[in-house]
XYZ file of N, CA, C and O in Angstrom:
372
model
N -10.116 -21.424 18.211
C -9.450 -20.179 17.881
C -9.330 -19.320 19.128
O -10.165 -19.137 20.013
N -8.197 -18.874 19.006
C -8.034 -18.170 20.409
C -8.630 -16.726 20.491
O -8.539 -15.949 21.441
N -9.386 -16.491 19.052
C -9.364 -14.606 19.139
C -8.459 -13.566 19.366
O -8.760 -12.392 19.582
N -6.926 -14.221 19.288
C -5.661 -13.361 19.339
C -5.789 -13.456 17.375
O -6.166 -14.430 16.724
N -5.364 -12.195 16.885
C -4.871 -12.384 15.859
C -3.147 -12.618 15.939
O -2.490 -12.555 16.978
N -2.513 -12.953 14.322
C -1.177 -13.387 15.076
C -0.255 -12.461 13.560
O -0.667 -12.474 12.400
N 0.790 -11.873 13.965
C 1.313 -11.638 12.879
C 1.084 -12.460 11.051
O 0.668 -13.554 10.671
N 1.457 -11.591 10.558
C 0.720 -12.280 9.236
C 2.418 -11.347 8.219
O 2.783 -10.174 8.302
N 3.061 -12.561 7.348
C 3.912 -11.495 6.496
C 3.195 -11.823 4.807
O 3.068 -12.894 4.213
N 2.825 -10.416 4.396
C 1.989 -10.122 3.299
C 2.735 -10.274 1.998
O 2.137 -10.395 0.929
N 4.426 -10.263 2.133
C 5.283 -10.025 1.234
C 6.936 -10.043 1.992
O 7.296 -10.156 3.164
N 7.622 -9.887 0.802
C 8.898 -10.119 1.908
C 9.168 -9.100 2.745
O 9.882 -9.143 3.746
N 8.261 -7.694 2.074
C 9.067 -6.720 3.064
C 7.403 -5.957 3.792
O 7.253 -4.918 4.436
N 6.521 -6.849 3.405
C 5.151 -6.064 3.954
C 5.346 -6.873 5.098
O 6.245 -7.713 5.166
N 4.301 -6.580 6.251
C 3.722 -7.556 7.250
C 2.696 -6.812 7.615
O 2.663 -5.723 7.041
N 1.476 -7.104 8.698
C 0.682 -6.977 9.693
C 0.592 -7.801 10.977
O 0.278 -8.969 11.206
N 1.009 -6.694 11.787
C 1.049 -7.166 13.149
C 0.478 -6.516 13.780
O 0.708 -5.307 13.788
N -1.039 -7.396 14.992
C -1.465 -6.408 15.464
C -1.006 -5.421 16.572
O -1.631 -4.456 17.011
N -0.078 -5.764 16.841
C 0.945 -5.204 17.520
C 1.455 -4.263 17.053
O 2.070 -3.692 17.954
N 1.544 -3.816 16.242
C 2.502 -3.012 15.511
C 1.301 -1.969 14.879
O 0.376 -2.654 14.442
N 1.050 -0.472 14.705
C 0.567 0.817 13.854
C -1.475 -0.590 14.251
O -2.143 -0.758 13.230
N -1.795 -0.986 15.006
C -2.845 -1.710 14.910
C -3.227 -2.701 13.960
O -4.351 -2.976 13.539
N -2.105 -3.199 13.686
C -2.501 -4.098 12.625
C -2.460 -4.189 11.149
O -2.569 -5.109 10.338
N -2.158 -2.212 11.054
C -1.962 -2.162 9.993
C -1.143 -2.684 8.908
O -0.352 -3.458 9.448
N -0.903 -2.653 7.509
C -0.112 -3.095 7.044
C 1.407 -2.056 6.900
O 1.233 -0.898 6.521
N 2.805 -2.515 7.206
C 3.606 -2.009 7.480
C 4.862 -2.576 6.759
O 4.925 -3.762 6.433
N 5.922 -1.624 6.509
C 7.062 -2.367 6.232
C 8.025 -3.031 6.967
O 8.483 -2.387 7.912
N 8.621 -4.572 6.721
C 9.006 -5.277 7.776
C 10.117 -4.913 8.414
O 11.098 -4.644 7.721
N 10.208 -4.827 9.807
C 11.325 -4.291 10.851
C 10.968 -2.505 11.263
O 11.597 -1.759 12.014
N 9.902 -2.271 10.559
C 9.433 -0.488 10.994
C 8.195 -0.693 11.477
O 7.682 -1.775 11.764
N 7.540 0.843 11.590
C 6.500 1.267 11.543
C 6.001 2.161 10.773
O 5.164 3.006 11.092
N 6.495 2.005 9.740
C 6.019 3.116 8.536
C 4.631 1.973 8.105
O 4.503 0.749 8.138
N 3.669 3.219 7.672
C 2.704 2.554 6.884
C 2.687 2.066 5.818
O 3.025 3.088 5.221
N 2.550 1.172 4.861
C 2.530 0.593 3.627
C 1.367 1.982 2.881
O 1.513 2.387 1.728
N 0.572 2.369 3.581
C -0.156 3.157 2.600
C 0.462 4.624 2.599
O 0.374 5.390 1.639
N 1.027 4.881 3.663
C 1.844 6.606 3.730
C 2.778 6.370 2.314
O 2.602 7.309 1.538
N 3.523 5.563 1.906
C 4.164 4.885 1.174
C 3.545 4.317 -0.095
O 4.390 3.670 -0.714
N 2.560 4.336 -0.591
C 1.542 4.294 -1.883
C 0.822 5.779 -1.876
O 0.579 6.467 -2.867
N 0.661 5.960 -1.072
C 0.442 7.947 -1.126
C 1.248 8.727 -1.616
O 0.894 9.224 -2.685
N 2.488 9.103 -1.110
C 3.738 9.432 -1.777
C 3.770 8.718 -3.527
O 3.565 9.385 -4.541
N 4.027 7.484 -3.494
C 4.182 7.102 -4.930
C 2.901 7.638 -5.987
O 3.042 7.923 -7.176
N 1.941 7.672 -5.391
C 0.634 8.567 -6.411
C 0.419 9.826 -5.934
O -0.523 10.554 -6.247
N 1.057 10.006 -5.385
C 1.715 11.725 -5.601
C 2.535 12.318 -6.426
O 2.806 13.482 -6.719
N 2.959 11.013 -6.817
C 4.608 11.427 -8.215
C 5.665 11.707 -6.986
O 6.343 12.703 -7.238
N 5.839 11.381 -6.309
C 7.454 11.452 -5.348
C 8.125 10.301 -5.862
O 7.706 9.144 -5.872
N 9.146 10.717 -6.261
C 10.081 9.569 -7.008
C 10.555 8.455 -5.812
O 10.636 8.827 -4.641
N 10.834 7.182 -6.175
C 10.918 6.138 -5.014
C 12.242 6.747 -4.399
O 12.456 6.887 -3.194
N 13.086 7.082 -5.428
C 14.119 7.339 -4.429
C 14.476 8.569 -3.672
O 15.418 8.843 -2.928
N 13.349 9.280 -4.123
C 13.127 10.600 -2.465
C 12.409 9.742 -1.550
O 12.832 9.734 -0.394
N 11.379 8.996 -1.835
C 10.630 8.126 -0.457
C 11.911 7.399 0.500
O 12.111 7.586 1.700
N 12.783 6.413 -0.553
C 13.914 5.965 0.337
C 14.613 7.251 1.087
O 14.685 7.519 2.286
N 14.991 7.788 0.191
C 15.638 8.552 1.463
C 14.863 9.472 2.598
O 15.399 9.763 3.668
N 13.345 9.949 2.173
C 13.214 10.290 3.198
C 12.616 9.464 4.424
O 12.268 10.149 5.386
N 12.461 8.180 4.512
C 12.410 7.042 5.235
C 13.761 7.000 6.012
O 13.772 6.447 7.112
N 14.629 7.419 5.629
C 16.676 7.248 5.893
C 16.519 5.512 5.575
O 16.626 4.578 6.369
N 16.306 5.505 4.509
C 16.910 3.707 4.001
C 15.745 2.204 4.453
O 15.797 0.989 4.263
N 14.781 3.153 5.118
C 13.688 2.097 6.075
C 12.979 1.769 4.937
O 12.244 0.804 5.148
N 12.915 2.202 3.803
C 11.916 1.247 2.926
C 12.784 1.622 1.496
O 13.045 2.689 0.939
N 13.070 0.294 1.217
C 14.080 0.435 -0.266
C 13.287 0.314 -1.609
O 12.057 0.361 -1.642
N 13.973 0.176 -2.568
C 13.261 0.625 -3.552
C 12.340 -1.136 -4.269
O 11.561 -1.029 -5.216
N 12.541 -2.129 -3.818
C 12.230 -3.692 -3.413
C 11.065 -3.434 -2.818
O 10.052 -3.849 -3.382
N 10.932 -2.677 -1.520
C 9.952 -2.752 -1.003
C 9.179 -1.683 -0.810
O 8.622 -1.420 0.256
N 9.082 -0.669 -2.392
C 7.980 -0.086 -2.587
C 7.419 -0.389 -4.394
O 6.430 0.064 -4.969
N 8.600 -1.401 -4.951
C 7.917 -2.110 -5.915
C 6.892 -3.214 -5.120
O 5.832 -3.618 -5.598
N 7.266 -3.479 -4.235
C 6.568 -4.847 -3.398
C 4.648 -4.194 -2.914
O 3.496 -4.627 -2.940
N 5.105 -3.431 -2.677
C 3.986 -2.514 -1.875
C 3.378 -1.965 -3.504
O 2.153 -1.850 -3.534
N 3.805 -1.770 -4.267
C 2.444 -0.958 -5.505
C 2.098 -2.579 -6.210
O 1.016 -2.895 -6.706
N 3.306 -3.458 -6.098
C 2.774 -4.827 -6.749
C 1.573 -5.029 -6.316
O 0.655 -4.965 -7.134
N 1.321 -5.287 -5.081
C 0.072 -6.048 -3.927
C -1.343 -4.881 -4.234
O -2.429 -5.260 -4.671
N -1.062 -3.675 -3.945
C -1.522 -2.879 -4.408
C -2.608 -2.793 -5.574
O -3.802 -2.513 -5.476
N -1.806 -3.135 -6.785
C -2.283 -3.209 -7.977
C -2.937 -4.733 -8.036
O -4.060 -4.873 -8.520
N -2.269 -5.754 -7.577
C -3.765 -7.030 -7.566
C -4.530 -6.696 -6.730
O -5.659 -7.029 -7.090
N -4.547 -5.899 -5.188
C -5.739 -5.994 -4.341
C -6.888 -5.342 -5.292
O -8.064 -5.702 -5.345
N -6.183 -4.156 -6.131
C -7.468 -3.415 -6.851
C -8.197 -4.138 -7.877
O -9.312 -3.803 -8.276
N -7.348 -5.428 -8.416
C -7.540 -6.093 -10.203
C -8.591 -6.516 -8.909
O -9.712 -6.017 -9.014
N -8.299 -7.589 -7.407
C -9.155 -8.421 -7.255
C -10.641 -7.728 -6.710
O -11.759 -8.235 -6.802
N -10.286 -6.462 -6.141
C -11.639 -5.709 -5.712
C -12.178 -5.120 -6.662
O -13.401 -5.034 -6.552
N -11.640 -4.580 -7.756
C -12.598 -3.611 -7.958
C -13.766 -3.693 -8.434
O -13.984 -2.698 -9.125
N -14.701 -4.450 -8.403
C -16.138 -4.755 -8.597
C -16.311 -3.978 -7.511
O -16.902 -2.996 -7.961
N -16.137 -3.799 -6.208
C -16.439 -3.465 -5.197
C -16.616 -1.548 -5.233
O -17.262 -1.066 -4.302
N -16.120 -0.717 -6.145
C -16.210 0.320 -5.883
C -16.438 0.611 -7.210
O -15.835 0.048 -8.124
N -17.761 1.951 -7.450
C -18.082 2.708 -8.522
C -18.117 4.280 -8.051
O -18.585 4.746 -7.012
N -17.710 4.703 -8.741
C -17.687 6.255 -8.292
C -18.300 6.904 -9.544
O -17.827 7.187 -10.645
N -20.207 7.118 -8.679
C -21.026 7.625 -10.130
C -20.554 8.830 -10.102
O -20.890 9.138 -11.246
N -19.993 9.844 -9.663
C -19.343 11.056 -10.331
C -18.677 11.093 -11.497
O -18.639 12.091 -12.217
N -18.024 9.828 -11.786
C -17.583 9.769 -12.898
C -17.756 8.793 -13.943
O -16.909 8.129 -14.541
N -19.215 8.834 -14.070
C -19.711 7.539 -14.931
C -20.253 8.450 -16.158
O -20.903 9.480 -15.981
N -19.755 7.721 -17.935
C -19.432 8.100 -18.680
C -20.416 8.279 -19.306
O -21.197 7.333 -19.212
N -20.839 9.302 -20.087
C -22.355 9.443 -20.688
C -22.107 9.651 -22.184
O -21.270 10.491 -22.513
N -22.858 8.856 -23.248
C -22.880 9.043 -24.395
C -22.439 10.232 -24.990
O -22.332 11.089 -24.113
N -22.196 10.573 -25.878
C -21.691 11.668 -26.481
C -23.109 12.144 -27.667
O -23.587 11.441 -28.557
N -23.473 13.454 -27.294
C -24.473 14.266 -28.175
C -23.917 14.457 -29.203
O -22.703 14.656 -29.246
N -24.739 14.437 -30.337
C -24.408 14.945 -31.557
C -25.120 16.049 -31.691
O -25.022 16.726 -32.714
């Protein structure tokens, strides 16, 4: 192994390149973040204010693409995170 990492495409319109925002995950042919772009969408910004305020750099394909991946990374992690602030306590009578 050479210890170069090497581009990687996550989806048709995701990639990571470490070349590119560090590796982060990004939409393909930009440098917008894949997560600036799941922020906005759980903000309630409708996809098609995100497209346009991108000017057309991330279409509405590739921010279904981006909450798709999204939503399995969480089905496959979430064992991994508990947040006891909000752990549910019997109900008093």
């Amino acid at each position: 192994m050479t210890g170069k990492s090497k581009r990687r495409m996550i989806g048709r319109h995701i990639m990571a390149d470490p070349a590119i925002c560090h590796g982060q995950p990004t939409f393909a042919g930009t440098r917008i973040l894949v997560a600036d772009v799941l922020e906005q969408v759980s903000s309630g910004l409708a996809w098609e204010s995100i497209t346009l305020e991108w000017r057309g750099q991330v279409s509405r394909e590739a921010i279904a693409e981006a909450v798709r991946l999204a939503s399995q990374a969480f089905l496959d992690h979430s064992g991994q995170y508990a947040a006891t602030e909000y752990v549910l306590e019997p109900l008093r009578s």
